[in-house]
Tab-separated table of N, CA, C and O in Angstrom:
chain	number	residue	atom	x	y	z
A	1	UNK	N	6.654	9.824	-0.198
A	1	UNK	CA	7.066	10.988	0.056
A	1	UNK	C	8.131	10.967	1.277
A	1	UNK	O	8.054	10.038	2.036
A	2	UNK	N	9.213	11.722	1.199
A	2	UNK	CA	10.309	11.523	2.109
A	2	UNK	C	9.924	12.189	3.336
A	2	UNK	O	9.213	13.298	3.369
A	3	UNK	N	10.324	11.616	4.397
A	3	UNK	CA	10.013	12.184	5.712
A	3	UNK	C	11.224	12.393	6.434
A	3	UNK	O	12.311	11.781	6.286
A	4	UNK	N	11.462	13.412	7.534
A	4	UNK	CA	12.676	13.847	8.158
A	4	UNK	C	13.080	12.490	8.786
A	4	UNK	O	12.291	11.831	9.375
A	5	UNK	N	14.550	12.495	9.009
A	5	UNK	CA	15.157	11.096	9.415
A	5	UNK	C	14.853	11.063	11.003
A	5	UNK	O	14.881	9.871	11.536
A	6	UNK	N	14.678	12.328	11.735
A	6	UNK	CA	14.338	12.080	13.290
A	6	UNK	C	13.036	11.435	13.386
A	6	UNK	O	12.787	10.879	14.537
A	7	UNK	N	12.014	11.184	12.367
A	7	UNK	CA	10.808	10.688	12.589
A	7	UNK	C	10.789	9.141	12.188
A	7	UNK	O	9.904	8.461	12.207
A	8	UNK	N	12.045	8.553	11.816
A	8	UNK	CA	11.952	7.179	11.488
A	8	UNK	C	11.784	6.077	12.235
A	8	UNK	O	12.304	6.379	13.354
A	9	UNK	N	11.076	5.244	12.173
A	9	UNK	CA	10.574	4.245	12.992
A	9	UNK	C	11.819	3.091	13.295
A	9	UNK	O	12.607	3.045	12.529
A	10	UNK	N	11.548	2.551	14.338
A	10	UNK	CA	12.603	1.426	14.552
A	10	UNK	C	12.158	-0.018	14.019
A	10	UNK	O	10.975	-0.142	13.907
A	11	UNK	N	13.204	-0.836	13.732
A	11	UNK	CA	12.671	-2.445	13.186
A	11	UNK	C	11.829	-2.303	12.000
A	11	UNK	O	10.852	-3.164	12.053
A	12	UNK	N	11.724	-1.460	11.215
A	12	UNK	CA	11.034	-1.411	9.949
A	12	UNK	C	12.058	-1.283	8.800
A	12	UNK	O	13.011	-0.596	8.749
A	13	UNK	N	11.742	-2.091	7.596
A	13	UNK	CA	12.513	-1.825	6.247
A	13	UNK	C	12.236	-0.545	5.740
A	13	UNK	O	11.023	-0.147	5.331
A	14	UNK	N	13.317	0.369	5.724
A	14	UNK	CA	13.023	1.707	5.181
A	14	UNK	C	14.088	2.086	3.936
A	14	UNK	O	15.103	1.551	3.771
A	15	UNK	N	13.685	3.003	3.209
A	15	UNK	CA	14.579	3.551	2.218
A	15	UNK	C	15.220	4.838	2.686
A	15	UNK	O	14.327	5.532	3.188
A	16	UNK	N	16.310	4.969	2.487
A	16	UNK	CA	17.158	6.137	3.085
A	16	UNK	C	17.759	6.982	2.115
A	16	UNK	O	18.416	6.400	1.125
A	17	UNK	N	17.709	8.205	2.288
A	17	UNK	CA	18.248	9.343	1.474
A	17	UNK	C	19.679	9.579	2.218
A	17	UNK	O	19.764	9.962	3.538
A	18	UNK	N	20.622	9.782	1.519
A	18	UNK	CA	21.861	10.170	2.098
A	18	UNK	C	22.672	11.398	1.182
A	18	UNK	O	22.324	11.239	-0.049
A	19	UNK	N	23.475	12.134	1.818
A	19	UNK	CA	24.362	13.050	0.909
A	19	UNK	C	25.742	12.579	1.058
A	19	UNK	O	26.256	12.204	2.042
A	20	UNK	N	26.400	12.777	-0.277
A	20	UNK	CA	27.598	12.377	-0.319
A	20	UNK	C	28.247	13.389	-1.258
A	20	UNK	O	27.772	14.378	-1.751
A	21	UNK	N	29.713	13.079	-1.570
A	21	UNK	CA	30.215	13.881	-2.713
A	21	UNK	C	29.582	14.278	-3.992
A	21	UNK	O	29.858	15.326	-4.642
A	22	UNK	N	28.756	13.283	-4.292
A	22	UNK	CA	28.055	13.588	-5.776
A	22	UNK	C	26.695	14.139	-5.397
A	22	UNK	O	26.040	14.163	-6.459
A	23	UNK	N	26.142	14.462	-4.169
A	23	UNK	CA	24.917	14.863	-3.942
A	23	UNK	C	23.872	13.909	-3.278
A	23	UNK	O	24.504	13.185	-2.424
A	24	UNK	N	22.517	14.201	-3.285
A	24	UNK	CA	21.493	13.390	-2.697
A	24	UNK	C	21.360	12.051	-3.336
A	24	UNK	O	21.074	12.153	-4.666
A	25	UNK	N	21.197	10.879	-2.562
A	25	UNK	CA	20.979	9.728	-3.195
A	25	UNK	C	20.275	8.861	-2.363
A	25	UNK	O	20.303	8.854	-1.107
A	26	UNK	N	19.609	7.849	-2.944
A	26	UNK	CA	18.587	7.069	-2.075
A	26	UNK	C	19.384	5.739	-2.201
A	26	UNK	O	20.033	5.323	-3.189
A	27	UNK	N	19.539	5.153	-0.996
A	27	UNK	CA	20.230	3.751	-1.047
A	27	UNK	C	19.527	2.852	-1.648
A	27	UNK	O	18.308	2.779	-1.748
A	28	UNK	N	20.299	1.709	-2.434
A	28	UNK	CA	19.632	0.791	-3.266
A	28	UNK	C	19.238	-0.470	-2.461
A	28	UNK	O	18.732	-1.335	-2.990
A	29	UNK	N	19.428	-0.461	-1.158
A	29	UNK	CA	18.898	-1.612	-0.366
A	29	UNK	C	18.280	-1.113	0.977
A	29	UNK	O	18.282	0.008	1.291
A	30	UNK	N	17.413	-1.957	1.441
A	30	UNK	CA	16.547	-1.679	2.578
A	30	UNK	C	17.390	-1.540	3.928
A	30	UNK	O	18.428	-2.276	4.079
A	31	UNK	N	17.246	-0.520	4.798
A	31	UNK	CA	17.800	-0.268	6.026
A	31	UNK	C	16.802	-0.425	7.196
A	31	UNK	O	15.719	-0.089	6.939
A	32	UNK	N	17.535	-0.659	8.237
A	32	UNK	CA	16.643	-0.702	9.730
A	32	UNK	C	17.292	0.044	10.645
A	32	UNK	O	18.543	-0.009	10.920
A	33	UNK	N	16.484	0.961	11.205
A	33	UNK	CA	16.883	1.702	12.423
A	33	UNK	C	16.826	0.748	13.567
A	33	UNK	O	15.832	0.043	14.153
A	34	UNK	N	18.131	0.750	14.447
A	34	UNK	CA	18.252	-0.055	15.611
A	34	UNK	C	18.482	0.854	16.896
A	34	UNK	O	18.889	1.899	16.429
A	35	UNK	N	18.692	0.417	17.951
A	35	UNK	CA	18.895	1.055	19.130
A	35	UNK	C	20.533	1.306	18.888
A	35	UNK	O	21.040	2.292	19.688
A	36	UNK	N	21.311	0.405	17.995
A	36	UNK	CA	22.782	0.624	18.224
A	36	UNK	C	23.169	1.256	16.855
A	36	UNK	O	24.214	1.569	16.558
A	37	UNK	N	22.145	1.673	15.988
A	37	UNK	CA	22.292	2.450	14.675
A	37	UNK	C	21.753	1.866	13.587
A	37	UNK	O	20.784	1.114	13.723
A	38	UNK	N	22.103	2.188	12.481
A	38	UNK	CA	21.637	1.806	11.230
A	38	UNK	C	22.177	0.423	10.684
A	38	UNK	O	23.489	0.426	10.827
A	39	UNK	N	21.421	-0.419	10.227
A	39	UNK	CA	22.065	-1.634	9.598
A	39	UNK	C	21.376	-1.960	8.188
A	39	UNK	O	20.099	-1.493	7.825
A	40	UNK	N	22.013	-2.657	7.485
A	40	UNK	CA	21.271	-3.188	6.068
A	40	UNK	C	20.397	-4.252	6.463
A	40	UNK	O	20.663	-5.309	7.108
A	41	UNK	N	19.230	-4.033	6.109
A	41	UNK	CA	18.162	-4.896	6.394
A	41	UNK	C	18.170	-6.337	5.864
A	41	UNK	O	17.772	-7.215	6.309
A	42	UNK	N	18.980	-6.528	4.744
A	42	UNK	CA	19.055	-7.626	3.868
A	42	UNK	C	20.209	-8.528	4.687
A	42	UNK	O	20.218	-9.853	4.867
A	43	UNK	N	21.390	-7.803	4.992
A	43	UNK	CA	22.415	-8.436	5.503
A	43	UNK	C	22.796	-8.487	7.026
A	43	UNK	O	23.416	-9.248	7.497
A	44	UNK	N	22.071	-7.486	7.557
A	44	UNK	CA	22.341	-7.478	9.108
A	44	UNK	C	23.710	-6.561	9.346
A	44	UNK	O	23.781	-6.077	10.584
A	45	UNK	N	24.408	-6.158	8.419
A	45	UNK	CA	25.595	-5.576	8.641
A	45	UNK	C	25.339	-3.847	9.251
A	45	UNK	O	24.342	-3.430	8.533
A	46	UNK	N	25.931	-3.641	10.006
A	46	UNK	CA	25.730	-2.120	10.663
A	46	UNK	C	26.640	-1.148	9.620
A	46	UNK	O	27.422	-1.532	9.058
A	47	UNK	N	25.914	0.115	9.379
A	47	UNK	CA	26.472	0.871	8.479
A	47	UNK	C	26.894	2.249	9.064
A	47	UNK	O	26.394	2.589	10.001
A	48	UNK	N	27.932	2.754	8.448
A	48	UNK	CA	28.387	4.074	8.862
A	48	UNK	C	27.888	5.238	8.014
A	48	UNK	O	28.493	5.612	7.127
A	49	UNK	N	26.550	5.530	8.229
A	49	UNK	CA	25.978	6.449	7.440
A	49	UNK	C	25.392	7.522	8.288
A	49	UNK	O	24.854	7.409	9.391
A	50	UNK	N	24.789	8.600	7.587
A	50	UNK	CA	24.099	9.632	8.372
A	50	UNK	C	23.061	10.122	7.358
A	50	UNK	O	23.188	11.113	6.723
A	51	UNK	N	21.872	9.188	7.221
A	51	UNK	CA	20.813	9.681	6.539
A	51	UNK	C	20.141	10.881	6.952
A	51	UNK	O	20.027	11.392	8.058
A	52	UNK	N	19.462	11.738	5.783
A	52	UNK	CA	18.770	12.648	5.840
A	52	UNK	C	17.334	12.614	5.945
A	52	UNK	O	16.593	13.493	6.551
A	53	UNK	N	16.937	11.641	5.166
A	53	UNK	CA	15.324	11.279	5.070
A	53	UNK	C	15.170	9.959	4.781
A	53	UNK	O	16.002	9.005	4.634
A	54	UNK	N	13.946	9.691	5.113
A	54	UNK	CA	13.451	8.195	5.042
A	54	UNK	C	12.132	8.115	4.449
A	54	UNK	O	11.186	8.969	4.428
A	55	UNK	N	11.719	6.891	3.886
A	55	UNK	CA	10.433	6.470	3.263
A	55	UNK	C	10.399	5.097	3.377
A	55	UNK	O	11.208	4.371	3.452
A	56	UNK	N	9.147	4.517	3.382
A	56	UNK	CA	9.064	3.045	3.328
A	56	UNK	C	9.492	2.214	2.263
A	56	UNK	O	9.746	2.896	1.180
A	57	UNK	N	10.376	1.214	2.406
A	57	UNK	CA	10.893	0.521	1.605
A	57	UNK	C	9.761	-0.120	0.650
A	57	UNK	O	8.823	-0.898	1.052
A	58	UNK	N	9.780	-0.140	-0.609
A	58	UNK	CA	9.147	-0.854	-1.728
A	58	UNK	C	9.873	-1.722	-2.340
A	58	UNK	O	10.696	-1.300	-3.119
A	59	UNK	N	9.707	-3.120	-1.974
A	59	UNK	CA	10.694	-4.035	-2.858
A	59	UNK	C	10.398	-4.019	-4.202
A	59	UNK	O	9.275	-3.759	-4.837
A	60	UNK	N	11.441	-4.345	-5.105
A	60	UNK	CA	11.373	-4.334	-6.428
A	60	UNK	C	11.312	-3.082	-7.126
A	60	UNK	O	11.006	-3.014	-8.298
A	61	UNK	N	11.343	-2.099	-6.283
A	61	UNK	CA	11.384	-0.727	-6.843
A	61	UNK	C	12.654	-0.194	-7.610
A	61	UNK	O	13.740	-0.740	-7.015
A	62	UNK	N	12.596	0.328	-8.621
A	62	UNK	CA	13.752	0.705	-9.423
A	62	UNK	C	14.597	1.752	-8.685
A	62	UNK	O	13.941	2.905	-8.358
A	63	UNK	N	15.897	1.780	-8.281
A	63	UNK	CA	16.596	2.880	-7.553
A	63	UNK	C	16.541	4.025	-8.582
A	63	UNK	O	16.831	4.043	-9.717
A	64	UNK	N	16.620	5.347	-7.801
A	64	UNK	CA	16.716	6.529	-8.584
A	64	UNK	C	17.029	7.653	-7.728
A	64	UNK	O	17.209	7.453	-6.547
A	65	UNK	N	17.722	8.571	-8.555
A	65	UNK	CA	18.226	9.806	-7.833
A	65	UNK	C	17.268	10.536	-7.310
A	65	UNK	O	16.317	10.824	-8.114
A	66	UNK	N	17.156	10.874	-5.962
A	66	UNK	CA	16.200	11.514	-5.254
A	66	UNK	C	16.177	12.875	-5.712
A	66	UNK	O	15.225	13.655	-5.486
A	67	UNK	N	17.286	13.584	-6.128
A	67	UNK	CA	17.378	14.907	-6.515
A	67	UNK	C	16.745	15.862	-5.810
A	67	UNK	O	16.992	15.875	-4.542
A	68	UNK	N	15.936	16.797	-6.115
A	68	UNK	CA	15.117	17.828	-5.468
A	68	UNK	C	14.080	17.326	-4.659
A	68	UNK	O	13.435	18.127	-4.012
A	69	UNK	N	13.814	16.120	-4.785
A	69	UNK	CA	12.490	15.746	-3.926
A	69	UNK	C	12.651	15.838	-2.307
A	69	UNK	O	11.697	16.037	-1.640
A	70	UNK	N	13.934	15.653	-1.877
A	70	UNK	CA	14.159	15.938	-0.551
A	70	UNK	C	13.912	17.247	-0.410
A	70	UNK	O	13.456	17.709	0.829
A	71	UNK	N	14.292	18.329	-0.944
A	71	UNK	CA	14.131	19.690	-0.566
A	71	UNK	C	12.801	20.201	-0.381
A	71	UNK	O	12.359	21.134	0.259
A	72	UNK	N	11.771	19.295	-0.968
A	72	UNK	CA	10.429	19.827	-0.885
A	72	UNK	C	9.783	18.861	0.278
A	72	UNK	O	8.595	19.131	0.633
A	73	UNK	N	10.400	18.286	1.072
A	73	UNK	CA	10.028	17.461	2.197
A	73	UNK	C	9.850	18.289	3.476
A	73	UNK	O	10.540	19.468	3.573
A	74	UNK	N	8.826	17.955	4.177
A	74	UNK	CA	8.574	18.784	5.602
A	74	UNK	C	9.716	18.568	6.356
A	74	UNK	O	10.545	17.941	6.327
């Protein structure tokens, strides 16, 4: 289940949802919230993103469009 981005924990591998010109999407790589911002958990590179929701990263999960599932989140 997707959770509001303000509740995202620090220093954990997370799956993030973002909005772009094509709509809502889940990023296909794990991200980590740090005191300096969001970074790619695999490469360590900092990201210029503004995620809307998060959930625990599940390794080897097939990426999928999150569509309306975000709108049903608390």
